[in-house]
Amino acid sequence: MNLIKEFWADLGWLSNLITITLGIFTIIGIYKAVKTWLKNKKNEITPHADMQSFVSSKNKHPADLKSKRIAIVDDQPENYPTAYLQRSGFNITCITSVSLANYKHLLDYDLIILDVTNIVEEDMKRGGLELMKRIKNDNPRKPVIAASSKSYDPTLTEYFKLSDKQIQTPIKDQKIEEAITETLEKIYSPKSKAREIDELLTGKGLRQDQKAKVLKFGFKYIDKKIGDMDLIKSCTTATHALDAHKYKEMLDQLSESI
Amino acid sequence: MKEILKIILESETSSPEAPIWMDGKKIKSRMTDHPYCSTRCATKECSSSQNEGESVCELGLSYYSYKVDESWLTIYGVLGRKTNHSDKSLKKSSKGRGYSKYLADIWMEKISRTNKLIKEQVEISRSEVLHYFHDPVKWANQIHISAEKIVEKGKGQSFGEKLENSTSETKSLFQAANMLVDSFKLTGIYFNPESARYGEIQNCEIYKLFDKVQSIIFHAEGKKYNKRFKMKGTSYRKISIYESFPIIPLCLIQNALKYSKTAEIEISIEDTSTGTDVCITSEGPHLADNELIDIFKKGVRGKYANRLHHDGLGIGLYVAQKIAEAHNFKITASSTHQGYERDGMPMATNEFKFSIPAIGVR
């Protein structure tokens, strides 16, 4: 111990400098650690009030919906205001015919607007129904808008039910723009997904503390701080009014879009 | 379709072994009724059973209920697993009436499958015929879009103002285009009730919707018949509805216009804790108790309907009820005698009521 003291005493100004520098670094380090700890604690105690505010804080660059690729699969593309849609910034491709043997390229599009008659080579009458089934089978989350006036036909009920939205053609400019924007927002916009989650939680009639707990677990799950099982277990313990599996599924969809 | 199922059960190829009820009505079977059923049973509880599986009646006999399509089928008066087999007098009177649930299940599966196949074939045939509907529907949509564009070119800030400032020909064209599109929608739902759930879900202020519809009908037809509509009640609630919903006020208000004999038709809309109550009241020919239920069936018109209005296929109320069911409520009718006659028809206060749940369809 005396040797060490003598060693430092011999160094003089250098030892003072080293001591002071180390001391400053230590204080800065402690300050930062305390600050981070306090911030985390603050988030735990007063988390975001709802999923939408949480998503807003995460998502500095909202999804650019106009960059999404849209396919209009209809033998009569003149029924759509494609020039208007393209001027509005949408990325539209018109396809007048598809073969069931070669349809997978449609899955590359972010949104498909699909007619039912005269578009599938193998079945001109209701080929759109079979195509709808195959697309949804390959990718259930691929958004498809059913574009047909044949709502009166009971044999096409499945075609309409599998779709994410139904429109009739011919269709007005603003109406199709709304249909496209709403569908893209619903699937690709994190804010829209977050709003759905908030509506789900509000509709369950949870107490304030239950809702806060469920949201807290949701935030942790999205931040990958807890896994599937922990989320489901914690939510089920907090309240039985909420379907924890459905909540997890919605959180997964939200995570994908953030 | 109940008619198809009834035909299958009454045909010789699928005649049931054991006695059977179809929606409370007896269907001819190879086995006659159990003597207990015909002599001792007063309640006939099995005829209205809607509990799937095997049950035992108060006389100790088994019955099996099944839901096939929209109908309830109940095989009754048989000895099954749950019957009290230690009851000697029951056993003695039930010779040859042992009919296990297993056999009943097999037979019912066969009936159900046959019913489904015939239904599919009927739908395919209907689809072939309805194919010719396709172009007129598209043309109607095109006419409607073009009519809207003509109005939009007019003077005014909002669409409503522009319509108000339009020429009478433009107004007529727009209203006719609206009615044409609505008629096709109505017919579409008639052929395919599932389509009542298609399209956008919108939040709608019910009072405003009814007010708008009565105004359109008043200007289109009401003035001509010297009828007026009186809006009553307080409602500000917005409820989520399907695109098909406006057909309900259209049908009910048009019906009241067609079949009422007095000048005033009252439309009352009131918010409650669970939803919004709507009631359309008018004075017209009395509707008998059976008519109050039958008028919501396909092709059925009231007894005096023809005298007041020759056109009419009994579609409107059927479609309105299908749309109501898609929105999780039912329309009911009531008819209270007024104690006098007009043109040989007993007059009554007729009410068409329903309550839209606040939760909506979202």
Coordinates of C-alpha atoms in Angstrom, one line a residue:
Chain A
M1 CA 0.0 0.0 0.0
N2 CA 2.8 2.5 0.8
L3 CA 4.6 1.5 -2.4
I4 CA 1.5 2.5 -4.3
K5 CA 1.2 5.8 -2.5
E6 CA 4.8 6.5 -3.1
F7 CA 4.4 5.6 -6.8
W8 CA 1.6 8.0 -7.3
A9 CA 3.3 10.7 -5.2
D10 CA 6.3 10.5 -7.4
L11 CA 4.2 11.0 -10.6
G12 CA 2.8 14.2 -9.2
W13 CA 0.6 16.2 -11.7
L14 CA 0.1 13.1 -13.9
S15 CA -1.4 11.2 -11.1
N16 CA -3.7 14.0 -10.2
L17 CA -4.8 14.3 -13.9
I18 CA -5.5 10.5 -14.1
T19 CA -7.4 10.5 -10.8
I20 CA -9.5 13.5 -11.9
T21 CA -10.2 12.0 -15.3
L22 CA -11.2 8.6 -14.0
G23 CA -13.3 10.3 -11.4
I24 CA -15.2 12.3 -14.1
F25 CA -15.7 9.3 -16.2
T26 CA -17.1 7.4 -13.2
I27 CA -19.5 10.2 -12.4
I28 CA -20.7 10.4 -16.0
G29 CA -21.1 6.7 -16.1
I30 CA -23.1 6.6 -12.9
Y31 CA -25.2 9.6 -14.1
K32 CA -26.1 7.8 -17.4
A33 CA -26.9 4.6 -15.7
V34 CA -29.2 6.3 -13.2
K35 CA -30.8 8.3 -16.0
T36 CA -31.5 5.1 -18.1
W37 CA -32.9 3.3 -15.0
L38 CA -35.2 6.3 -14.2
K39 CA -36.4 6.4 -17.8
N40 CA -37.2 2.7 -17.9
K41 CA -38.9 3.0 -14.6
K42 CA -40.9 6.0 -15.9
N43 CA -42.0 4.0 -18.9
E44 CA -43.1 1.1 -16.7
I45 CA -45.0 3.3 -14.3
T46 CA -46.6 5.6 -16.9
P47 CA -46.5 3.8 -20.2
H48 CA -48.1 5.1 -23.4
A49 CA -51.8 5.6 -22.8
D50 CA -52.7 3.4 -25.7
M51 CA -51.2 1.4 -28.6
Q52 CA -51.6 4.3 -31.0
S53 CA -49.3 6.6 -29.0
F54 CA -46.8 3.8 -28.6
V55 CA -46.7 3.2 -32.3
S56 CA -46.4 6.9 -33.0
S57 CA -43.4 7.0 -30.8
K58 CA -41.8 4.1 -32.7
N59 CA -42.8 4.9 -36.2
K60 CA -41.0 8.1 -37.3
H61 CA -41.5 7.2 -41.0
P62 CA -45.1 6.3 -41.7
A63 CA -45.7 3.6 -44.4
D64 CA -45.7 5.1 -47.9
L65 CA -49.0 3.6 -49.2
K66 CA -48.6 5.1 -52.7
S67 CA -45.5 3.1 -53.3
K68 CA -47.5 -0.2 -52.9
R69 CA -48.0 -2.2 -56.1
I70 CA -51.6 -2.7 -57.1
A71 CA -52.9 -5.2 -59.7
I72 CA -56.3 -4.7 -61.3
V73 CA -57.3 -8.1 -62.7
D74 CA -60.3 -7.4 -65.0
D75 CA -61.1 -8.1 -68.6
Q76 CA -62.5 -4.5 -68.9
P77 CA -59.9 -2.2 -67.4
E78 CA -61.9 0.8 -68.9
N79 CA -64.3 0.3 -66.0
Y80 CA -61.7 1.8 -63.7
P81 CA -60.4 5.4 -63.6
T82 CA -56.8 4.1 -64.0
A83 CA -55.5 7.4 -65.4
Y84 CA -56.9 9.3 -62.3
L85 CA -55.4 6.7 -60.0
Q86 CA -52.0 7.0 -61.6
R87 CA -52.1 10.8 -61.5
S88 CA -52.9 10.4 -57.8
G89 CA -49.7 8.6 -57.4
F90 CA -50.8 5.0 -57.2
N91 CA -48.7 2.3 -58.8
I92 CA -51.3 0.4 -61.0
T93 CA -50.9 -2.5 -63.3
C94 CA -53.9 -3.8 -65.4
I95 CA -54.0 -7.5 -66.1
T96 CA -56.8 -8.7 -68.4
S97 CA -56.2 -12.5 -68.2
V98 CA -54.6 -15.0 -65.9
S99 CA -54.1 -18.8 -66.0
L100 CA -54.6 -20.9 -62.9
A101 CA -51.4 -22.7 -64.0
N102 CA -49.5 -19.4 -63.8
Y103 CA -51.0 -17.0 -61.3
K104 CA -48.3 -16.8 -58.6
H105 CA -46.9 -13.6 -60.0
L106 CA -50.1 -11.9 -58.6
L107 CA -48.8 -12.6 -55.1
D108 CA -45.9 -10.1 -55.8
Y109 CA -48.5 -7.3 -55.7
D110 CA -49.4 -5.6 -52.5
L111 CA -53.0 -5.3 -53.4
I112 CA -55.1 -7.2 -55.9
I113 CA -58.4 -5.9 -57.3
L114 CA -60.1 -9.0 -58.7
D115 CA -63.0 -9.5 -61.1
V116 CA -64.8 -12.9 -61.3
T117 CA -65.8 -13.5 -64.9
N118 CA -63.8 -13.6 -68.2
I119 CA -60.4 -13.3 -66.5
V120 CA -59.3 -16.9 -65.8
E121 CA -58.5 -18.8 -69.0
E122 CA -59.6 -22.1 -67.6
D123 CA -63.0 -20.9 -66.3
M124 CA -64.5 -17.8 -68.0
K125 CA -67.7 -18.0 -66.0
R126 CA -66.5 -17.9 -62.4
G127 CA -62.7 -18.4 -62.6
G128 CA -62.2 -15.4 -60.2
L129 CA -63.7 -17.5 -57.4
E130 CA -61.1 -20.2 -57.8
L131 CA -58.3 -17.6 -58.2
M132 CA -59.5 -15.9 -55.0
K133 CA -59.4 -19.2 -53.1
R134 CA -55.9 -20.0 -54.3
I135 CA -54.5 -16.5 -53.5
K136 CA -56.0 -16.6 -50.0
N137 CA -54.8 -20.1 -49.5
D138 CA -51.2 -19.1 -50.5
N139 CA -51.3 -15.9 -48.4
P140 CA -54.4 -15.3 -46.2
R141 CA -53.1 -11.8 -45.4
K142 CA -52.8 -10.7 -49.1
P143 CA -55.4 -8.0 -49.5
V144 CA -57.9 -8.7 -52.3
I145 CA -60.8 -6.4 -53.3
A146 CA -63.7 -8.3 -55.0
A147 CA -64.7 -6.1 -58.0
S148 CA -68.0 -7.5 -59.4
S149 CA -71.6 -6.6 -59.8
K150 CA -72.6 -10.2 -59.3
S151 CA -73.5 -9.9 -55.6
Y152 CA -77.0 -11.4 -56.5
D153 CA -75.3 -14.7 -57.5
P154 CA -75.4 -17.1 -54.5
T155 CA -72.7 -19.4 -56.1
L156 CA -70.3 -16.5 -55.7
T157 CA -70.9 -15.9 -52.0
E158 CA -67.5 -17.5 -51.2
Y159 CA -65.7 -15.2 -53.6
F160 CA -67.2 -12.1 -51.9
K161 CA -66.7 -13.5 -48.3
L162 CA -63.0 -14.3 -48.9
S163 CA -62.3 -10.8 -50.1
D164 CA -61.2 -7.9 -47.9
K165 CA -63.6 -5.4 -49.5
Q166 CA -66.3 -5.6 -52.2
I167 CA -66.9 -3.0 -54.9
Q168 CA -69.0 -2.8 -58.0
T169 CA -67.9 -1.7 -61.4
P170 CA -68.0 0.7 -63.1
I171 CA -66.8 2.8 -60.2
K172 CA -66.3 6.5 -59.5
D173 CA -62.8 8.0 -59.1
Q174 CA -63.1 9.0 -55.5
K175 CA -64.8 5.7 -54.5
I176 CA -62.2 3.4 -55.8
E177 CA -59.4 5.7 -54.4
E178 CA -61.1 5.4 -50.9
A179 CA -61.5 1.7 -51.3
I180 CA -57.8 1.3 -52.2
T181 CA -56.5 3.7 -49.5
E182 CA -58.7 2.1 -46.7
T183 CA -57.5 -1.4 -47.6
L184 CA -53.9 -0.5 -47.8
E185 CA -54.1 1.4 -44.5
K186 CA -55.8 -1.5 -42.9
I187 CA -53.1 -4.0 -43.9
Y188 CA -49.9 -1.9 -44.1
S189 CA -50.4 1.0 -41.8
P190 CA -49.2 0.4 -38.2
K191 CA -51.5 3.2 -37.0
S192 CA -54.5 1.5 -38.4
K193 CA -53.5 -1.8 -36.7
A194 CA -52.8 0.0 -33.5
R195 CA -56.3 1.6 -33.6
E196 CA -57.9 -1.8 -34.1
I197 CA -56.1 -3.0 -31.0
D198 CA -57.2 0.0 -29.0
E199 CA -60.8 -0.5 -30.2
L200 CA -60.6 -4.2 -29.1
L201 CA -59.4 -3.3 -25.6
T202 CA -62.0 -0.6 -25.2
G203 CA -64.8 -2.9 -26.4
K204 CA -63.9 -5.5 -23.7
G205 CA -64.9 -3.2 -20.8
L206 CA -61.6 -3.7 -19.0
R207 CA -60.9 -1.7 -15.8
Q208 CA -58.2 1.0 -16.1
D209 CA -55.6 -1.1 -14.3
Q210 CA -56.3 -4.2 -16.4
K211 CA -56.1 -2.2 -19.6
A212 CA -52.8 -0.7 -18.5
K213 CA -51.3 -4.1 -17.7
V214 CA -52.4 -5.6 -21.0
L215 CA -51.0 -2.6 -22.9
K216 CA -47.7 -2.9 -20.9
F217 CA -47.3 -6.6 -21.9
G218 CA -48.2 -5.7 -25.5
F219 CA -45.5 -3.0 -25.6
K220 CA -43.0 -5.5 -24.1
Y221 CA -44.0 -8.1 -26.6
I222 CA -43.5 -5.8 -29.6
D223 CA -40.1 -4.7 -28.1
K224 CA -39.2 -8.4 -27.9
K225 CA -38.7 -8.2 -24.2
I226 CA -41.1 -11.0 -23.6
G227 CA -42.0 -14.1 -25.7
D228 CA -45.4 -15.6 -26.9
M229 CA -46.1 -17.7 -23.8
D230 CA -45.2 -15.0 -21.3
L231 CA -47.5 -12.6 -23.2
I232 CA -50.4 -15.0 -23.2
K233 CA -49.9 -16.0 -19.6
S234 CA -49.6 -12.5 -18.3
C235 CA -52.6 -11.2 -20.2
T236 CA -54.7 -14.2 -19.1
T237 CA -53.7 -13.5 -15.5
A238 CA -54.6 -9.8 -15.9
T239 CA -58.0 -10.4 -17.3
H240 CA -60.2 -13.2 -18.6
A241 CA -62.3 -10.8 -20.7
L242 CA -59.6 -10.7 -23.4
D243 CA -58.8 -13.4 -25.8
A244 CA -55.0 -13.5 -25.3
H245 CA -54.4 -15.5 -28.5
K246 CA -56.3 -13.0 -30.6
Y247 CA -54.4 -10.1 -28.9
K248 CA -51.1 -11.8 -29.7
E249 CA -52.1 -12.3 -33.3
M250 CA -53.0 -8.6 -33.7
L251 CA -49.7 -7.7 -32.0
D252 CA -47.8 -9.9 -34.5
Q253 CA -49.6 -8.1 -37.4
L254 CA -48.7 -4.8 -35.9
S255 CA -45.0 -5.7 -35.4
E256 CA -44.8 -6.7 -39.1
S257 CA -46.0 -3.3 -40.2
I258 CA -43.7 -1.2 -37.9
Chain B
M1 CA -84.5 -24.2 -48.7
K2 CA -87.3 -25.8 -46.7
E3 CA -89.3 -26.8 -49.7
I4 CA -86.5 -29.0 -51.1
L5 CA -86.0 -30.7 -47.7
K6 CA -89.8 -31.3 -47.5
I7 CA -89.9 -32.8 -51.0
I8 CA -86.9 -35.1 -50.1
L9 CA -88.6 -36.3 -46.9
E10 CA -92.0 -36.9 -48.6
S11 CA -90.5 -38.8 -51.5
E12 CA -90.6 -42.6 -51.5
T13 CA -86.9 -42.9 -51.9
S14 CA -86.1 -41.1 -48.6
S15 CA -89.2 -41.7 -46.6
P16 CA -88.3 -41.8 -42.9
E17 CA -88.4 -45.0 -40.9
A18 CA -89.6 -43.5 -37.7
P19 CA -92.1 -40.8 -37.0
I20 CA -90.7 -37.3 -37.7
W21 CA -91.5 -33.6 -37.1
M22 CA -90.2 -31.0 -39.5
D23 CA -90.5 -27.6 -37.8
G24 CA -93.4 -28.8 -35.7
K25 CA -95.3 -30.4 -38.7
K26 CA -95.6 -34.1 -39.0
I27 CA -94.1 -35.8 -42.0
K28 CA -95.4 -39.1 -43.3
S29 CA -93.2 -42.1 -42.2
R30 CA -93.2 -45.8 -42.6
M31 CA -93.8 -46.3 -38.8
T32 CA -97.0 -45.0 -37.3
D33 CA -97.0 -42.9 -34.1
H34 CA -96.4 -44.7 -30.9
P35 CA -99.7 -45.4 -29.1
Y36 CA -98.5 -43.3 -26.1
C37 CA -97.9 -40.4 -28.5
S38 CA -101.4 -40.5 -29.9
T39 CA -103.3 -41.3 -26.7
R40 CA -101.4 -40.0 -23.8
C41 CA -99.3 -37.0 -24.9
A42 CA -100.9 -33.6 -24.6
T43 CA -97.9 -31.4 -24.8
K44 CA -96.0 -32.8 -27.9
E45 CA -92.9 -31.2 -26.5
C46 CA -90.7 -33.1 -29.0
S47 CA -92.4 -31.3 -31.9
S48 CA -90.7 -28.0 -31.0
S49 CA -87.4 -29.4 -29.8
Q50 CA -84.3 -27.4 -30.7
N51 CA -81.8 -29.4 -28.6
E52 CA -79.6 -31.4 -30.8
G53 CA -79.0 -35.0 -29.7
E54 CA -81.1 -37.5 -27.8
S55 CA -83.8 -36.4 -25.3
V56 CA -86.5 -38.3 -23.4
C57 CA -90.1 -37.1 -23.2
E58 CA -92.3 -37.2 -20.2
L59 CA -93.8 -40.5 -21.3
G60 CA -90.3 -42.1 -21.4
L61 CA -89.8 -42.3 -25.1
S62 CA -86.6 -41.0 -26.9
Y63 CA -86.5 -38.4 -29.5
Y64 CA -83.6 -37.1 -31.6
S65 CA -83.4 -33.5 -32.9
Y66 CA -81.3 -32.3 -35.8
K67 CA -80.8 -28.9 -37.5
V68 CA -80.7 -29.4 -41.3
D69 CA -80.3 -26.2 -43.3
E70 CA -82.9 -23.8 -41.7
S71 CA -85.2 -26.5 -40.4
W72 CA -85.4 -28.6 -37.2
L73 CA -86.1 -32.3 -37.8
T74 CA -87.1 -34.5 -34.8
I75 CA -87.4 -38.3 -34.9
Y76 CA -89.7 -39.1 -32.0
G77 CA -91.6 -41.9 -30.2
V78 CA -88.8 -44.5 -30.3
L79 CA -86.7 -46.5 -27.9
G80 CA -83.2 -45.2 -27.7
R81 CA -80.2 -45.5 -25.3
K82 CA -81.7 -43.0 -22.8
T83 CA -85.1 -44.7 -22.6
N84 CA -86.0 -46.4 -19.4
H85 CA -85.7 -50.0 -20.5
S86 CA -86.8 -51.4 -17.2
D87 CA -90.3 -49.9 -17.7
K88 CA -92.1 -53.1 -18.7
S89 CA -95.3 -51.5 -20.0
L90 CA -93.3 -49.1 -22.1
K91 CA -91.3 -52.0 -23.5
K92 CA -94.4 -54.0 -24.2
S93 CA -96.1 -51.1 -26.1
S94 CA -92.9 -50.3 -28.0
K95 CA -92.3 -53.6 -30.0
G96 CA -90.5 -52.9 -33.2
R97 CA -89.8 -49.3 -32.2
G98 CA -86.1 -49.7 -31.2
Y99 CA -84.3 -47.0 -33.2
S100 CA -80.8 -46.2 -32.1
K101 CA -79.3 -42.7 -32.4
Y102 CA -76.5 -44.2 -34.5
L103 CA -79.0 -45.3 -37.2
A104 CA -80.8 -42.0 -37.0
D105 CA -77.5 -40.2 -37.5
I106 CA -76.7 -42.2 -40.6
W107 CA -80.1 -41.6 -42.1
M108 CA -80.0 -37.8 -41.3
E109 CA -76.5 -37.5 -42.8
K110 CA -77.9 -39.0 -46.0
I111 CA -80.8 -36.5 -46.1
S112 CA -78.6 -33.6 -45.3
R113 CA -76.2 -34.5 -48.1
T114 CA -79.0 -35.0 -50.6
N115 CA -80.5 -31.6 -49.6
K116 CA -77.1 -29.9 -50.0
L117 CA -76.5 -31.4 -53.5
I118 CA -79.9 -30.4 -54.7
K119 CA -79.5 -26.9 -53.2
E120 CA -76.2 -26.5 -55.0
Q121 CA -77.7 -27.5 -58.3
V122 CA -80.6 -25.1 -57.8
E123 CA -78.1 -22.3 -57.1
I124 CA -76.1 -23.1 -60.2
S125 CA -79.2 -23.1 -62.4
R126 CA -80.3 -19.8 -60.9
S127 CA -76.8 -18.4 -61.5
E128 CA -77.1 -19.4 -65.2
V129 CA -80.4 -17.5 -65.5
L130 CA -79.1 -14.5 -63.4
H131 CA -76.1 -14.2 -65.7
Y132 CA -78.3 -12.0 -68.0
F133 CA -78.7 -9.6 -65.1
H134 CA -75.0 -8.8 -65.2
D135 CA -75.0 -6.2 -67.9
P136 CA -78.2 -4.3 -66.8
V137 CA -76.6 -3.9 -63.3
K138 CA -73.4 -2.5 -64.8
W139 CA -75.4 -0.1 -67.0
A140 CA -77.5 1.1 -64.0
N141 CA -74.2 1.8 -62.1
Q142 CA -72.9 3.7 -65.1
I143 CA -76.1 5.7 -65.5
H144 CA -75.9 6.6 -61.7
I145 CA -72.2 7.7 -62.0
S146 CA -73.0 9.8 -65.1
A147 CA -76.1 11.4 -63.4
E148 CA -73.9 12.3 -60.4
K149 CA -71.3 13.9 -62.6
I150 CA -74.0 16.0 -64.3
V151 CA -75.2 17.2 -61.0
E152 CA -71.6 17.9 -59.8
K153 CA -71.1 20.3 -62.8
G154 CA -73.9 22.5 -61.5
K155 CA -73.8 25.6 -59.2
G156 CA -73.3 25.3 -55.5
Q157 CA -70.9 24.4 -52.8
S158 CA -72.1 21.0 -51.7
F159 CA -73.6 18.2 -53.7
G160 CA -77.0 18.8 -52.0
E161 CA -76.9 22.5 -53.1
K162 CA -75.9 21.6 -56.6
L163 CA -78.8 19.1 -56.8
E164 CA -81.2 21.7 -55.5
N165 CA -80.0 24.2 -58.1
S166 CA -80.3 21.6 -61.0
T167 CA -83.0 21.6 -63.6
S168 CA -86.0 19.5 -62.9
E169 CA -84.9 17.1 -65.7
T170 CA -81.5 16.7 -64.0
K171 CA -83.2 16.1 -60.6
S172 CA -85.5 13.5 -62.2
L173 CA -82.6 11.8 -63.9
F174 CA -80.6 11.6 -60.7
Q175 CA -83.5 10.4 -58.6
A176 CA -84.5 7.8 -61.2
A177 CA -80.8 6.6 -61.4
N178 CA -80.8 6.3 -57.6
M179 CA -84.1 4.3 -57.6
L180 CA -82.7 2.1 -60.4
V181 CA -79.6 1.2 -58.5
D182 CA -81.5 0.6 -55.3
S183 CA -84.0 -1.6 -57.1
F184 CA -81.1 -3.7 -58.4
K185 CA -79.6 -3.9 -54.9
L186 CA -83.0 -5.0 -53.5
T187 CA -83.4 -7.7 -56.2
G188 CA -79.8 -8.8 -55.6
I189 CA -80.5 -9.4 -52.0
Y190 CA -83.8 -11.2 -52.9
F191 CA -81.8 -13.7 -54.9
N192 CA -78.8 -13.8 -52.6
P193 CA -79.6 -12.7 -49.0
E194 CA -75.9 -13.1 -48.1
S195 CA -75.2 -10.0 -50.2
A196 CA -76.8 -7.9 -47.5
R197 CA -73.5 -8.1 -45.7
Y198 CA -71.3 -7.0 -48.6
G199 CA -69.7 -3.7 -49.2
E200 CA -68.5 -1.0 -46.8
I201 CA -69.4 -0.7 -43.2
Q202 CA -70.4 2.9 -42.4
N203 CA -71.2 4.8 -39.3
C204 CA -74.6 6.2 -39.9
E205 CA -76.9 8.6 -38.0
I206 CA -80.2 6.7 -38.3
Y207 CA -82.4 9.7 -37.9
K208 CA -80.7 11.6 -40.7
L209 CA -80.9 8.5 -43.0
F210 CA -84.7 8.1 -42.5
D211 CA -85.2 11.8 -42.9
K212 CA -83.2 11.8 -46.2
V213 CA -85.1 8.7 -47.5
Q214 CA -88.6 10.2 -46.6
S215 CA -87.7 13.4 -48.3
I216 CA -86.6 11.6 -51.5
I217 CA -89.8 9.5 -51.5
F218 CA -92.0 12.5 -50.7
H219 CA -90.7 14.5 -53.7
A220 CA -90.7 11.4 -56.0
E221 CA -94.1 10.0 -55.1
G222 CA -95.6 11.4 -51.9
K223 CA -96.7 14.7 -53.3
K224 CA -98.5 12.9 -56.1
Y225 CA -100.6 10.9 -53.7
N226 CA -101.1 13.8 -51.3
K227 CA -99.3 12.0 -48.5
R228 CA -96.9 13.5 -46.0
F229 CA -94.4 12.1 -43.6
K230 CA -94.0 13.3 -40.0
M231 CA -90.6 12.7 -38.3
K232 CA -90.8 12.2 -34.5
G233 CA -88.4 11.5 -31.7
T234 CA -84.9 12.3 -30.6
S235 CA -82.0 10.4 -32.0
Y236 CA -78.4 11.4 -32.5
R237 CA -76.8 8.0 -32.3
K238 CA -74.4 6.8 -35.0
I239 CA -74.5 3.0 -35.6
S240 CA -72.2 1.0 -37.9
I241 CA -74.3 -0.5 -40.7
Y242 CA -73.7 -2.4 -44.0
E243 CA -74.3 -0.7 -47.4
S244 CA -77.6 -2.5 -47.7
F245 CA -79.2 -0.9 -44.7
P246 CA -80.8 2.1 -46.5
I247 CA -83.1 -0.4 -48.3
I248 CA -84.9 -0.9 -45.0
P249 CA -86.2 2.7 -44.7
L250 CA -86.8 2.7 -48.5
C251 CA -89.0 -0.5 -48.3
L252 CA -90.9 0.4 -45.2
I253 CA -91.6 4.0 -46.1
Q254 CA -92.6 3.1 -49.7
N255 CA -94.9 0.4 -48.3
A256 CA -96.5 2.8 -45.9
L257 CA -97.0 5.2 -48.8
K258 CA -98.6 2.5 -51.1
Y259 CA -100.9 0.9 -48.6
S260 CA -102.0 3.7 -46.3
K261 CA -105.4 5.3 -46.8
T262 CA -104.8 8.5 -44.8
A263 CA -102.6 11.5 -45.5
E264 CA -100.1 11.2 -42.7
I265 CA -97.4 8.6 -42.1
E266 CA -95.5 8.9 -38.8
I267 CA -91.8 7.9 -38.5
S268 CA -90.6 7.8 -34.9
I269 CA -87.0 7.3 -34.0
E270 CA -85.7 7.2 -30.4
D271 CA -82.4 6.4 -28.8
T272 CA -82.5 3.9 -25.9
S273 CA -79.8 2.5 -23.7
T274 CA -79.2 -0.5 -25.9
G275 CA -79.9 0.9 -29.4
T276 CA -82.2 3.0 -31.5
D277 CA -86.0 2.2 -31.8
V278 CA -87.7 2.9 -35.0
C279 CA -91.5 2.8 -35.7
I280 CA -93.4 3.6 -38.9
T281 CA -97.1 4.1 -38.3
S282 CA -99.8 4.5 -40.8
E283 CA -103.5 3.8 -41.2
G284 CA -104.5 1.2 -43.7
P285 CA -106.3 -2.1 -44.2
H286 CA -106.2 -4.4 -41.2
L287 CA -103.6 -7.2 -41.2
A288 CA -104.7 -10.4 -39.6
D289 CA -102.5 -12.2 -37.1
N290 CA -101.1 -14.7 -39.6
E291 CA -100.5 -11.9 -42.2
L292 CA -98.4 -10.1 -39.7
I293 CA -95.9 -12.9 -39.9
D294 CA -96.5 -14.1 -43.5
I295 CA -96.0 -10.6 -45.1
F296 CA -92.2 -11.0 -44.4
K297 CA -92.1 -14.2 -46.4
K298 CA -91.2 -14.4 -50.1
G299 CA -93.9 -13.5 -52.5
V300 CA -96.6 -12.9 -49.8
R301 CA -98.8 -9.8 -49.9
G302 CA -101.5 -8.7 -47.5
K303 CA -105.1 -9.7 -48.3
Y304 CA -106.1 -6.2 -49.5
A305 CA -102.8 -5.3 -51.1
N306 CA -104.0 -5.9 -54.7
R307 CA -106.9 -3.4 -54.2
L308 CA -104.6 -0.6 -53.2
H309 CA -101.7 -1.4 -55.5
H310 CA -101.7 -3.7 -58.4
D311 CA -97.9 -3.9 -58.8
G312 CA -96.2 -5.7 -56.1
L313 CA -94.5 -9.1 -55.9
G314 CA -94.2 -9.4 -52.2
I315 CA -90.4 -8.8 -52.3
G316 CA -89.9 -5.6 -50.3
L317 CA -90.6 -6.8 -46.8
Y318 CA -88.8 -10.1 -47.3
V319 CA -85.7 -8.3 -48.4
A320 CA -86.0 -5.7 -45.6
Q321 CA -86.2 -8.6 -43.1
K322 CA -83.1 -10.3 -44.6
I323 CA -81.2 -7.0 -44.3
A324 CA -82.4 -6.6 -40.7
E325 CA -81.2 -10.2 -39.9
A326 CA -77.8 -9.3 -41.3
H327 CA -77.8 -6.4 -38.8
N328 CA -78.9 -8.7 -35.9
F329 CA -82.4 -7.4 -35.4
K330 CA -85.9 -8.3 -36.6
I331 CA -88.7 -6.2 -38.0
T332 CA -92.2 -6.8 -36.4
A333 CA -95.6 -5.7 -37.5
S334 CA -98.7 -5.0 -35.5
S335 CA -102.2 -4.0 -36.6
T336 CA -104.9 -2.4 -34.3
H337 CA -108.5 -2.1 -35.5
Q338 CA -109.8 1.4 -35.8
G339 CA -113.4 0.2 -35.7
Y340 CA -114.5 1.5 -39.2
E341 CA -114.3 0.4 -42.8
R342 CA -113.3 2.2 -45.9
D343 CA -113.9 1.0 -49.5
G344 CA -115.1 -2.3 -47.9
M345 CA -111.8 -2.8 -46.0
P346 CA -111.5 -2.8 -42.2
M347 CA -109.1 0.0 -41.2
A348 CA -106.4 -0.3 -38.7
T349 CA -103.3 1.5 -37.3
N350 CA -100.4 -0.5 -38.7
E351 CA -97.0 -0.3 -37.1
F352 CA -93.7 -1.6 -38.4
K353 CA -91.1 -1.6 -35.6
F354 CA -87.5 -2.6 -34.9
S355 CA -84.7 -1.8 -32.6
I356 CA -81.2 -1.5 -34.0
P357 CA -78.5 -2.6 -31.5
A358 CA -76.1 0.2 -30.6
I359 CA -73.1 -2.1 -31.1
G360 CA -73.8 -2.2 -34.9
V361 CA -72.1 -4.6 -37.2
R362 CA -68.5 -3.7 -36.7

